[in-house]
Coordinates of C-alpha atoms in Angstrom, one line a residue:
X35 CA -2.5 -8.0 3.2
X36 CA -6.3 -8.0 3.7
X37 CA -6.3 -9.5 7.2
X38 CA -4.5 -8.8 10.5
X39 CA -0.8 -8.9 11.1
X40 CA 0.3 -8.3 14.7
X41 CA 3.5 -8.2 16.7
X42 CA 5.9 -9.4 14.0
X43 CA 9.4 -8.3 13.4
X44 CA 12.0 -8.3 10.6
X45 CA 15.7 -8.1 11.6
X46 CA 18.0 -7.9 8.6
X47 CA 16.9 -8.4 5.0
X48 CA 17.8 -7.5 1.4
X49 CA 15.2 -6.7 -1.2
X50 CA 16.2 -5.7 -4.8
X51 CA 13.5 -4.9 -7.4
X52 CA 14.2 -4.0 -11.0
X53 CA 12.2 -4.1 -14.3
X54 CA 8.7 -3.0 -15.1
X55 CA 6.8 -0.2 -13.4
X56 CA 4.4 0.5 -10.6
X57 CA 5.2 -2.5 -8.3
X58 CA 4.5 -2.1 -4.6
X59 CA 7.4 -3.1 -2.5
X60 CA 7.3 -3.3 1.3
X61 CA 9.5 -5.0 3.9
X62 CA 6.4 -6.6 5.5
X63 CA 3.8 -6.4 2.7
X64 CA 3.4 -5.0 -0.8
X65 CA -0.1 -3.6 -0.3
X66 CA -2.0 -3.3 2.9
X67 CA -5.8 -3.0 3.0
X68 CA -6.1 -4.8 6.3
X69 CA -4.6 -4.0 9.7
X70 CA -0.9 -4.1 10.7
X71 CA -0.3 -3.7 14.4
X72 CA 2.8 -3.2 16.5
X73 CA 5.3 -4.6 14.0
X74 CA 9.0 -3.7 13.8
X75 CA 11.7 -3.6 11.1
X76 CA 15.2 -3.3 12.4
X77 CA 18.8 -4.4 11.8
X78 CA 20.6 -4.1 8.5
X79 CA 17.7 -3.9 6.0
X80 CA 18.2 -2.6 2.5
X81 CA 15.6 -2.1 -0.2
X82 CA 17.0 -1.2 -3.7
X83 CA 14.7 -0.1 -6.4
X84 CA 15.9 0.4 -10.0
X85 CA 12.6 1.0 -11.8
X86 CA 9.5 3.3 -11.2
X87 CA 8.2 1.5 -8.1
X88 CA 6.7 2.4 -4.8
X89 CA 8.5 1.3 -1.6
X90 CA 8.1 1.6 2.2
X91 CA 9.6 0.3 5.4
X92 CA 6.4 -1.5 6.2
X93 CA 4.2 -1.5 3.1
X94 CA 4.7 -0.3 -0.5
X95 CA 1.1 1.0 -0.5
X96 CA -1.5 1.5 2.2
X97 CA -4.8 1.0 0.3
X98 CA -7.4 2.3 2.9
X99 CA -5.9 0.0 5.5
X100 CA -4.6 0.7 9.0
X101 CA -1.0 0.6 10.2
X102 CA -0.5 1.3 13.9
X103 CA 2.4 1.0 16.3
X104 CA 4.9 0.4 13.5
X105 CA 8.6 1.1 14.0
X106 CA 11.3 1.2 11.3
X107 CA 14.8 1.5 12.6
X108 CA 17.8 3.7 11.7
X109 CA 19.7 0.8 10.0
X110 CA 17.0 0.5 7.3
X111 CA 18.0 2.0 3.9
X112 CA 15.5 2.5 1.1
X113 CA 17.0 3.6 -2.3
X114 CA 15.6 4.3 -5.7
X115 CA 18.2 4.7 -8.6
X116 CA 15.6 5.0 -11.4
X117 CA 13.3 7.6 -12.9
X118 CA 10.3 7.9 -10.6
X119 CA 8.3 6.4 -7.7
X120 CA 7.5 7.0 -4.1
X121 CA 9.7 6.1 -1.1
X122 CA 8.5 6.4 2.6
X123 CA 9.8 5.3 5.9
X124 CA 6.5 3.5 6.7
X125 CA 4.7 3.5 3.4
X126 CA 5.6 4.5 -0.1
X127 CA 2.1 5.7 -1.0
X128 CA -0.9 6.1 1.2
X129 CA -4.0 5.7 -0.9
X130 CA -6.4 6.3 2.0
X131 CA -6.5 4.8 5.5
X132 CA -4.8 5.4 8.8
X133 CA -1.3 5.6 10.3
X134 CA -1.4 5.7 14.1
X135 CA 1.5 5.7 16.5
X136 CA 4.1 5.0 13.8
X137 CA 7.8 5.9 13.9
X138 CA 10.5 5.8 11.1
X139 CA 14.2 6.5 11.5
X140 CA 15.1 5.0 8.1
X141 CA 17.5 6.4 5.5
X142 CA 15.7 7.2 2.3
X143 CA 17.7 8.0 -0.8
X144 CA 17.0 9.1 -4.4
X145 CA 19.9 8.6 -6.8
X146 CA 17.9 8.5 -10.0
X147 CA 17.5 11.0 -12.8
X148 CA 13.8 11.9 -12.5
X149 CA 11.0 12.8 -10.1
X150 CA 10.8 10.7 -6.9
X151 CA 8.8 11.5 -3.8
X152 CA 10.6 10.9 -0.5
X153 CA 9.0 11.2 2.9
X154 CA 10.0 10.3 6.5
X155 CA 6.8 8.5 7.0
X156 CA 5.1 8.5 3.6
X157 CA 6.5 9.1 0.1
X158 CA 3.3 10.3 -1.5
X159 CA -0.2 11.0 -0.2
X160 CA -1.5 12.1 -3.6
X161 CA -4.6 9.9 -4.0
X162 CA -8.4 9.8 -4.4
X163 CA -9.0 8.5 -0.8
X164 CA -8.5 10.5 2.4
X165 CA -5.6 9.7 4.7
X166 CA -5.3 10.2 8.5
X167 CA -1.9 10.2 10.3
X168 CA -2.0 10.4 14.1
X169 CA 0.6 10.5 16.9
X170 CA 3.5 9.6 14.7
X171 CA 7.1 10.6 14.4
X172 CA 9.7 10.7 11.6
X173 CA 13.4 11.1 12.3
X174 CA 14.6 9.9 8.9
X175 CA 17.7 10.8 6.9
X176 CA 16.4 11.8 3.4
X177 CA 18.9 12.4 0.6
X178 CA 18.6 13.3 -3.1
X179 CA 21.1 13.7 -5.8
X180 CA 18.6 15.1 -8.4
X181 CA 16.8 18.4 -8.5
X182 CA 13.6 16.6 -9.5
X183 CA 13.1 14.9 -6.1
X184 CA 10.5 16.2 -3.6
X185 CA 11.1 15.6 0.1
X186 CA 9.2 16.1 3.3
X187 CA 10.0 15.4 6.9
X188 CA 6.7 13.5 7.2
X189 CA 5.2 13.3 3.7
X190 CA 7.1 13.8 0.5
X191 CA 4.4 14.8 -1.9
X192 CA 1.2 16.0 -0.4
X193 CA -0.7 17.3 -3.4
X194 CA -4.0 16.1 -4.8
X195 CA -7.7 16.7 -4.1
X196 CA -7.9 14.2 -1.2
X197 CA -7.8 15.3 2.4
X198 CA -4.6 14.6 4.4
X199 CA -5.2 14.9 8.2
X200 CA -2.2 15.2 10.4
X201 CA -2.7 15.2 14.1
X202 CA -0.1 15.2 16.9
X203 CA 2.8 14.4 14.7
X204 CA 6.4 15.6 14.7
X205 CA 9.4 15.5 12.5
X206 CA 13.1 15.5 13.3
X207 CA 14.0 14.3 9.8
X208 CA 17.2 15.6 8.1
X209 CA 17.0 16.4 4.4
X210 CA 19.9 17.1 2.2
X211 CA 21.1 17.2 -1.4
X212 CA 19.1 18.6 -4.4
X213 CA 15.4 19.1 -4.9
X214 CA 12.6 20.8 -2.9
X215 CA 11.7 20.0 0.6
X216 CA 9.6 21.1 3.6
X217 CA 9.7 20.2 7.3
X218 CA 6.2 18.6 7.0
X219 CA 5.8 18.1 3.3
X220 CA 6.9 19.5 -0.1
X221 CA 3.4 20.6 -1.2
X222 CA 0.6 22.0 1.0
X223 CA -2.6 20.9 -0.7
X224 CA -5.8 19.9 1.3
X225 CA -4.0 19.4 4.6
X226 CA -5.7 19.5 7.9
X227 CA -2.8 19.9 10.4
X228 CA -3.4 19.9 14.1
X229 CA -0.6 20.3 16.7
X230 CA 2.3 19.2 14.6
X231 CA 6.0 20.2 15.0
X232 CA 9.0 20.1 12.8
X233 CA 12.8 20.6 13.4
X234 CA 15.9 20.7 11.2
X235 CA 14.1 22.6 8.5
X236 CA 13.2 26.3 8.4
X237 CA 9.8 25.9 6.7
X238 CA 6.8 23.5 6.9
X239 CA 6.5 23.5 3.1
X240 CA 9.0 24.1 0.4
X241 CA 9.7 27.6 -1.1
X242 CA 9.4 29.2 2.4
X243 CA 5.8 28.0 2.8
X244 CA 3.9 27.8 6.0
X245 CA 1.1 25.4 7.2
X246 CA -1.6 26.2 9.7
X247 CA -1.3 24.0 12.7
X248 CA 2.5 23.3 12.2
X249 CA 5.1 24.9 14.3
X250 CA 8.9 25.1 13.7
X251 CA 11.0 24.2 16.8
X252 CA 14.7 24.6 17.2
X253 CA 15.6 22.6 20.3
X254 CA 14.6 19.3 21.9
X255 CA 13.6 21.2 25.1
X256 CA 11.0 23.1 23.1
X257 CA 9.7 19.7 21.8
X258 CA 9.6 18.3 25.3
X259 CA 7.6 21.4 26.4
X260 CA 5.0 20.5 23.7
X261 CA 4.4 17.0 25.1
X262 CA 1.0 17.8 26.7
X263 CA -0.1 19.6 23.6
X264 CA 0.7 16.5 21.5
X265 CA -1.0 14.0 23.8
X266 CA -4.0 16.3 24.4
X267 CA -4.7 16.8 20.7
X268 CA -4.7 13.0 20.0
X269 CA -6.6 12.0 23.2
X270 CA -9.6 9.9 22.3
X271 CA -8.5 9.3 18.7
X272 CA -5.2 7.5 19.1
X273 CA -4.2 4.2 20.8
X274 CA -0.7 5.7 21.4
X275 CA 0.9 8.5 23.3
X276 CA 4.3 10.2 23.5
X277 CA 6.6 10.1 26.5
X278 CA 10.0 11.8 27.0
X279 CA 12.8 9.4 26.2
X280 CA 15.1 9.8 29.2
X281 CA 17.3 7.0 28.0
X282 CA 19.1 9.1 25.4
X283 CA 17.6 7.1 22.6
X284 CA 17.1 8.1 19.0
X285 CA 13.7 9.7 19.5
X286 CA 13.3 12.7 21.8
X287 CA 9.7 11.7 22.4
X288 CA 9.1 8.0 22.2
X289 CA 5.7 6.4 21.2
X290 CA 4.1 4.0 23.7
X291 CA 0.8 2.2 23.7
X292 CA -1.8 3.5 26.1

């Protein structure tokens, strides 16, 4: 995508990709270098990868594009049974660009025998171009059966020389199985983290690591009490804001357009 995609939805789909390497697989688009706005992927959607590919709930790769207001539901399952690649609830690999007001509740699984990066929002942010993530939430279920996998509540692999800017984001992602993981990301390298929160994991970064600007919370009430902090930090730079979800939905703080 090099143009604009707005207000579209996918409800139920099956995508299976095998053979070759380095394909970009997304439920909406393979590669985004344009703008995707307020799109939703819901229902029973499965993405099965059996080679070294990059896959995401919205786009396989975000190549200096913008994805805003995207939602990927809890019935979406993205799986890689091969030897490598990047899987993310919104994008598999962010090679620059912006995510604003995005939410993923997808299930993301690694059943292969080699290194795969799994993230609630983004599989890998290791790139030459800077990436910005604002006012977004991941409540993904992330599972690995191999010790070679890297997992993060928001971003699976966060290494590389590029700058990754996280502002007013929170993770309630649940990670399990083998491998290394952190509540925010597996690797803390060149992150600029401002007013971010994580639950269901003791440390922001793997191996008991911390991250400046990221706070560990243990209850939903604590998260609700940080609402003004989240919205205040992103004021003026995001088109979205958080509100308490009093309906008992899947997100303790829902994302709404301003």
